[in-house]
Coordinates of C-alpha atoms in Angstrom, one line a residue:
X1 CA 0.0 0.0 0.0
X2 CA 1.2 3.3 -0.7
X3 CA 0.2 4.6 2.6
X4 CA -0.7 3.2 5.9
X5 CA -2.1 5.2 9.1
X6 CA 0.3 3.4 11.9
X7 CA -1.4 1.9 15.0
X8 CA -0.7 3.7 18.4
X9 CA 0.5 2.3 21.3
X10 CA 0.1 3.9 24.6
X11 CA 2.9 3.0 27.1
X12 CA 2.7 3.4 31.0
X13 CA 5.8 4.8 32.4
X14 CA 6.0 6.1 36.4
X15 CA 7.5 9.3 35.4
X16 CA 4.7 10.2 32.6
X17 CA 1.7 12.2 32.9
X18 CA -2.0 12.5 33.4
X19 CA -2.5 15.5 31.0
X20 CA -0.9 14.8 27.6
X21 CA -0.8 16.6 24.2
X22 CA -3.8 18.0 22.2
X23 CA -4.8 15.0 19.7
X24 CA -3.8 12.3 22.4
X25 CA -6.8 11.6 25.2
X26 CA -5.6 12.3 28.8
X27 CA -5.8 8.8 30.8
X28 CA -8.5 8.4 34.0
X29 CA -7.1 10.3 37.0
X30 CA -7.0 7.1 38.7
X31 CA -5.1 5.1 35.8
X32 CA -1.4 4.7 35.7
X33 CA 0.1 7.8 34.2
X34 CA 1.2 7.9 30.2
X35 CA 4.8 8.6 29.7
X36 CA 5.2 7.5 25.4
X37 CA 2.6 7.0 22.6
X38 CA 4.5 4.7 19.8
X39 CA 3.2 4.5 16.1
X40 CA 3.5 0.8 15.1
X41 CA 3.5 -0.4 11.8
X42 CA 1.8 -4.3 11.2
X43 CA 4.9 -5.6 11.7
X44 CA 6.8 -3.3 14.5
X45 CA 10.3 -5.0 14.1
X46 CA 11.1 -4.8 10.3
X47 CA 10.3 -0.8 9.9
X48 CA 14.2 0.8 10.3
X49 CA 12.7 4.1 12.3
X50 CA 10.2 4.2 15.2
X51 CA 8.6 7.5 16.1
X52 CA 7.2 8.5 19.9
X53 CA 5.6 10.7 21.6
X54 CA 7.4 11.5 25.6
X55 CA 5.5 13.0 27.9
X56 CA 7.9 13.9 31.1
X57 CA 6.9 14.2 34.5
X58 CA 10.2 13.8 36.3
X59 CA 13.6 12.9 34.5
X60 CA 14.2 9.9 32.6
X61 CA 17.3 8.0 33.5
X62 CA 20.9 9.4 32.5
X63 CA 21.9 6.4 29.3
X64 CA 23.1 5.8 26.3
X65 CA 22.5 3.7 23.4
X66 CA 25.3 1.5 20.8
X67 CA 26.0 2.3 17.3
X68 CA 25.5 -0.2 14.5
X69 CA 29.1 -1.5 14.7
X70 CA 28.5 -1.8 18.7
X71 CA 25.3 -3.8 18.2
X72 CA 26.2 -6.2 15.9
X73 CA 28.7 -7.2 17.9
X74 CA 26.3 -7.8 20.7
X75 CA 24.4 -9.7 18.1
X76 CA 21.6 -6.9 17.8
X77 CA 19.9 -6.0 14.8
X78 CA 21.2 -2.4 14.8
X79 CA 22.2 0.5 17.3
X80 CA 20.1 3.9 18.2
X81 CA 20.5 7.3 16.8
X82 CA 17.3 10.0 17.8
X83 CA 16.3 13.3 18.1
X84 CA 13.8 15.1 19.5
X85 CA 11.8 18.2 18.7
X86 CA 10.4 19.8 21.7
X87 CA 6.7 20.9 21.9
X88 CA 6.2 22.2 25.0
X89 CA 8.5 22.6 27.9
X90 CA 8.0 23.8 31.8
X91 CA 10.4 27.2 32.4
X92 CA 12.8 24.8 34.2
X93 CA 12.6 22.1 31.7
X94 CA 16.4 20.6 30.4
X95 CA 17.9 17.9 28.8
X96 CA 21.1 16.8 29.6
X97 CA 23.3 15.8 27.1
X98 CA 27.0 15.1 26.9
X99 CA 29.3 15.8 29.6
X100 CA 30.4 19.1 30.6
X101 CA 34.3 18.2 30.2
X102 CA 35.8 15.2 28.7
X103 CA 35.7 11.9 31.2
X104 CA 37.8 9.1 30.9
X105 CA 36.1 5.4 31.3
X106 CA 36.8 5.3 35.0
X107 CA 36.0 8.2 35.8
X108 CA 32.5 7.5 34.0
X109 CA 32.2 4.7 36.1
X110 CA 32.8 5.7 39.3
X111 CA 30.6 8.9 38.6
X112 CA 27.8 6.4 38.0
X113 CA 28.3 4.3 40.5
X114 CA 28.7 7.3 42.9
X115 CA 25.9 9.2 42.0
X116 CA 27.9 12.4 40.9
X117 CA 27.4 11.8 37.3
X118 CA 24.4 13.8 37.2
X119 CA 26.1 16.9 37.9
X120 CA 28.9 16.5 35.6
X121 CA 26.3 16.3 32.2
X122 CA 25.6 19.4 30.6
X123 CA 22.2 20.3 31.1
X124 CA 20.1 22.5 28.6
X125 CA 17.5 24.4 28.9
X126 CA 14.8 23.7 26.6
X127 CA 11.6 26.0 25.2
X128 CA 9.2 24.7 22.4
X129 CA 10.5 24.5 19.0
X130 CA 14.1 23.0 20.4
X131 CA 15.7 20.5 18.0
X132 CA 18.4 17.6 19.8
X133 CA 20.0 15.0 17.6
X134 CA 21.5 12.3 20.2
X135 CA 23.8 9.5 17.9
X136 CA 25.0 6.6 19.6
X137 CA 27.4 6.8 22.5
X138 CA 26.3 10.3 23.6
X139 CA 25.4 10.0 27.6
X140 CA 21.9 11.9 27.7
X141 CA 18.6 12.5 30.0
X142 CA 15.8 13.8 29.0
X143 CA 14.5 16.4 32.0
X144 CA 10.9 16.8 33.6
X145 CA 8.1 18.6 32.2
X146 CA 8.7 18.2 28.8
X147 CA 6.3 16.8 25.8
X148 CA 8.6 16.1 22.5
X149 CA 8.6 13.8 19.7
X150 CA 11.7 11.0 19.1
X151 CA 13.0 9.8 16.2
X152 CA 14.7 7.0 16.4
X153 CA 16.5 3.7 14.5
X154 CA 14.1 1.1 15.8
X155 CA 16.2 -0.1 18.7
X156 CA 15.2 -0.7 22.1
X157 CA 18.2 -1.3 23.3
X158 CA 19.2 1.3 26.2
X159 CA 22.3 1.4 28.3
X160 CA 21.1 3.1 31.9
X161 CA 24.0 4.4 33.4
X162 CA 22.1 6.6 36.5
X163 CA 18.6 6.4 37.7
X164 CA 18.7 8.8 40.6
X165 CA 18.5 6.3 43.2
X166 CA 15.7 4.2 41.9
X167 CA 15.5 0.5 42.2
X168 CA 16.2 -0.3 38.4
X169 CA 18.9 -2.6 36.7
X170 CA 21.9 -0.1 35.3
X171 CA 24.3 -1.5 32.3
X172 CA 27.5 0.0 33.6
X173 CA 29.2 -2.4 31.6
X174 CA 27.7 -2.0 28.0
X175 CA 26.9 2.0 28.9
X176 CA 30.4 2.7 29.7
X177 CA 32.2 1.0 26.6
X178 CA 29.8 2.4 24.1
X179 CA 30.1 5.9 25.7
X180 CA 31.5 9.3 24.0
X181 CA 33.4 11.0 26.3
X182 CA 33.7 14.0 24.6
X183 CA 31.5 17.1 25.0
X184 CA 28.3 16.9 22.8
X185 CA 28.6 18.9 19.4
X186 CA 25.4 19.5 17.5
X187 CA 26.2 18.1 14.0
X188 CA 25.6 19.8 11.1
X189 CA 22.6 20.4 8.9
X190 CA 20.9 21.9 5.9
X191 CA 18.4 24.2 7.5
X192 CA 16.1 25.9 5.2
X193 CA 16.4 24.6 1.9
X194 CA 13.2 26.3 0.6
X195 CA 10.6 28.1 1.7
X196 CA 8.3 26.0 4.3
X197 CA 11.0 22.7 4.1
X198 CA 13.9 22.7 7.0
X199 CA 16.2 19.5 6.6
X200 CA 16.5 19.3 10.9
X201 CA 18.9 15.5 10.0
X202 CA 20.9 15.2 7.2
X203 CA 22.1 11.7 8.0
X204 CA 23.7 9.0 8.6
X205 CA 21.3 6.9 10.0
X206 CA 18.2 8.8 9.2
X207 CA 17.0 12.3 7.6
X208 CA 14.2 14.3 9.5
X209 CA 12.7 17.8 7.8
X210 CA 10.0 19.8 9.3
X211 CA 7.7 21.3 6.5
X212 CA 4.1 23.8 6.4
X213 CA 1.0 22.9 5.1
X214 CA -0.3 23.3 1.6
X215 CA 0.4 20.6 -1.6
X216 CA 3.9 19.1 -2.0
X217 CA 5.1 16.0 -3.6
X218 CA 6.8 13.7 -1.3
X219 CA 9.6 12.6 -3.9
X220 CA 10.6 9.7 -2.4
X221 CA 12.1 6.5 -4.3
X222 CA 9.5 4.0 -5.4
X223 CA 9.7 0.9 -2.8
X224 CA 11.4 3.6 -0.2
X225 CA 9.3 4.1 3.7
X226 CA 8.9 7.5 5.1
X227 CA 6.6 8.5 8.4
X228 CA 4.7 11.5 8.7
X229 CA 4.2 12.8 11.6
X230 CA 1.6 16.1 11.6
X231 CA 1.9 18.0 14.9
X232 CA -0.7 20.4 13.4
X233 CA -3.4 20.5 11.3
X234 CA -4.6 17.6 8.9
X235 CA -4.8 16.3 5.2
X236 CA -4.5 13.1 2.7
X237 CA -1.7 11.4 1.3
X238 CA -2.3 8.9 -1.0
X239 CA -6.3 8.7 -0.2
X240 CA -5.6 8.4 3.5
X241 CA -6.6 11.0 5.7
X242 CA -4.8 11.8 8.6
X243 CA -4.3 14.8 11.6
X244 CA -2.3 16.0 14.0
X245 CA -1.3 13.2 17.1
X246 CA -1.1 10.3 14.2
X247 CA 1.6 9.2 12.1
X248 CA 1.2 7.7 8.4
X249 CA 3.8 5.6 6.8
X250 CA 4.1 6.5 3.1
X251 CA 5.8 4.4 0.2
X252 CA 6.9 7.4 -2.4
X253 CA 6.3 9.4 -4.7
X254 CA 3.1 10.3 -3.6
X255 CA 1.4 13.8 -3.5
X256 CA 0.5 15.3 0.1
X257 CA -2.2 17.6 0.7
X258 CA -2.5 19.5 4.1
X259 CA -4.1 22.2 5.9
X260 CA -2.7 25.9 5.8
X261 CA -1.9 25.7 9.1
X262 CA -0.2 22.6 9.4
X263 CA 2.8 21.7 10.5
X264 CA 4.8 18.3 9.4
X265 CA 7.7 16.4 10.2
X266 CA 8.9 13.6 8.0
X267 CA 11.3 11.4 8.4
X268 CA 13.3 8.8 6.6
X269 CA 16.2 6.8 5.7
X270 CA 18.5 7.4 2.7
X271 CA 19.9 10.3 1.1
X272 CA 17.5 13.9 0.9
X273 CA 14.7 13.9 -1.9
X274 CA 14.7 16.8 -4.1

């Protein structure tokens, strides 16, 4: 099919939340609290990206994830690149992400083990409309009060290095070999490449642009995946209709229709479409 409207999946996490995103139903006050909506395709493990929703009510453990060479050595499928675009954030809100000064392997270690490795990451703070790409290695947490949107390579595999005390299994081992050391720097990207398309990812793993509403031609390969993901507004792509708080995967090239006042990201795998 040349489009698909992906299945949700609500997941319960202790440190989500009771009052969500607009397009996403809040749960019963007395339910367990939401932290991530997934969008799954028919068969969840073959598609190559996997897009969430996070909703933050207190900070997610400090972790990291392998690269593709570090996974298959593990005898994983593949490692975990992501991003995230913020939607709304508290005035305190941050995410940490890298350390503030290069660490050697010990030193990691003994931070974790100790508890001090908190305080040695370099925490941001975030407003809406912030833009994070995390590749593999970099040690990161994502802070409290935050609702954003992940990209990722479909991995599930996460190193926790620190979870502020509470009773969950850490991977000091795995966390700490796969880690960068190395203050975070942003890598590059396209930006504006015409007017209403921003490239946010330009590679390797995956490419991520945020576009406005109106009629544009997804220009994909024929045979090639890409997810749309409308955080506002609605439209059709290929006769399936779609709005904001649902994600559609599209085979290309296919013609996209959307509301004025929408506002898109799309994301694939493979070099940028013209």
């Amino acid at each position: 099919m040349p489009a698909v409207l992906l299945a949700t999946k609500r997941v319960e996490k202790p440190w989500g939340r009771h009052h969500l995103y607009p397009g996403f139903p809040d749960p019963a006050p007395d339910a367990a609290p939401i932290g991530e909506v997934w969008f799954q395709s028919p068969h969840p493990e073959e598609p190559e990206l996997l897009i969430k929703y996070l909703f933050t009510s207190e900070k997610l453990s400090v972790q990291n994830h392998p690269s593709d060479e570090e996974a298959h050595k593990r005898g994983l499928p593949r490692g975990k690149d992501e991003c995230w675009t913020v939607l709304t954030a508290e005035p305190d809100s941050t995410i940490a992400i890298g350390p503030l000064q290069t660490m050697t392997r010990d030193e990691l270690r003994t931070s974790a083990e100790d508890g001090s490795l908190e305080h040695k990451l370099d925490w941001k703070k975030v407003k809406a409309g912030d833009f994070y790409y995390s590749h593999s290695g970099v040690i990161h947490a994502i802070g409290a009060g935050l609702t954003v949107i992940e990209v990722q390579q479909n991995s599930d595999t996460t190193y926790r290095l620190y979870d502020y005390g509470r009773p969950r299994e850490l991977h000091l081992d795995d966390g700490v070999a796969v880690a960068e050391l190395t203050p975070y720097v942003a890598p590059e990207a396209p930006g504006e490449v015409a007017p209403g398309r921003i490239i946010l990812v330009n590679g390797p793993k995956f490419v991520l642009e945020r576009w406005t509403g109106g009629k544009r031609t997804i220009d994909l390969p024929a045979g090639r995946q890409g997810w749309l993901v409308p955080i506002k507004g609605d439209g059709v792509v290929a006769g399936v209709a779609w709005k904001a708080g649902e994600c559609v995967l599209v085979e290309g090239p296919e013609e996209l229709h959307a509301s004025v006042d929408a506002d898109l990201l799309f994301a694939y795998v493979g070099k940028t479409f013209r």
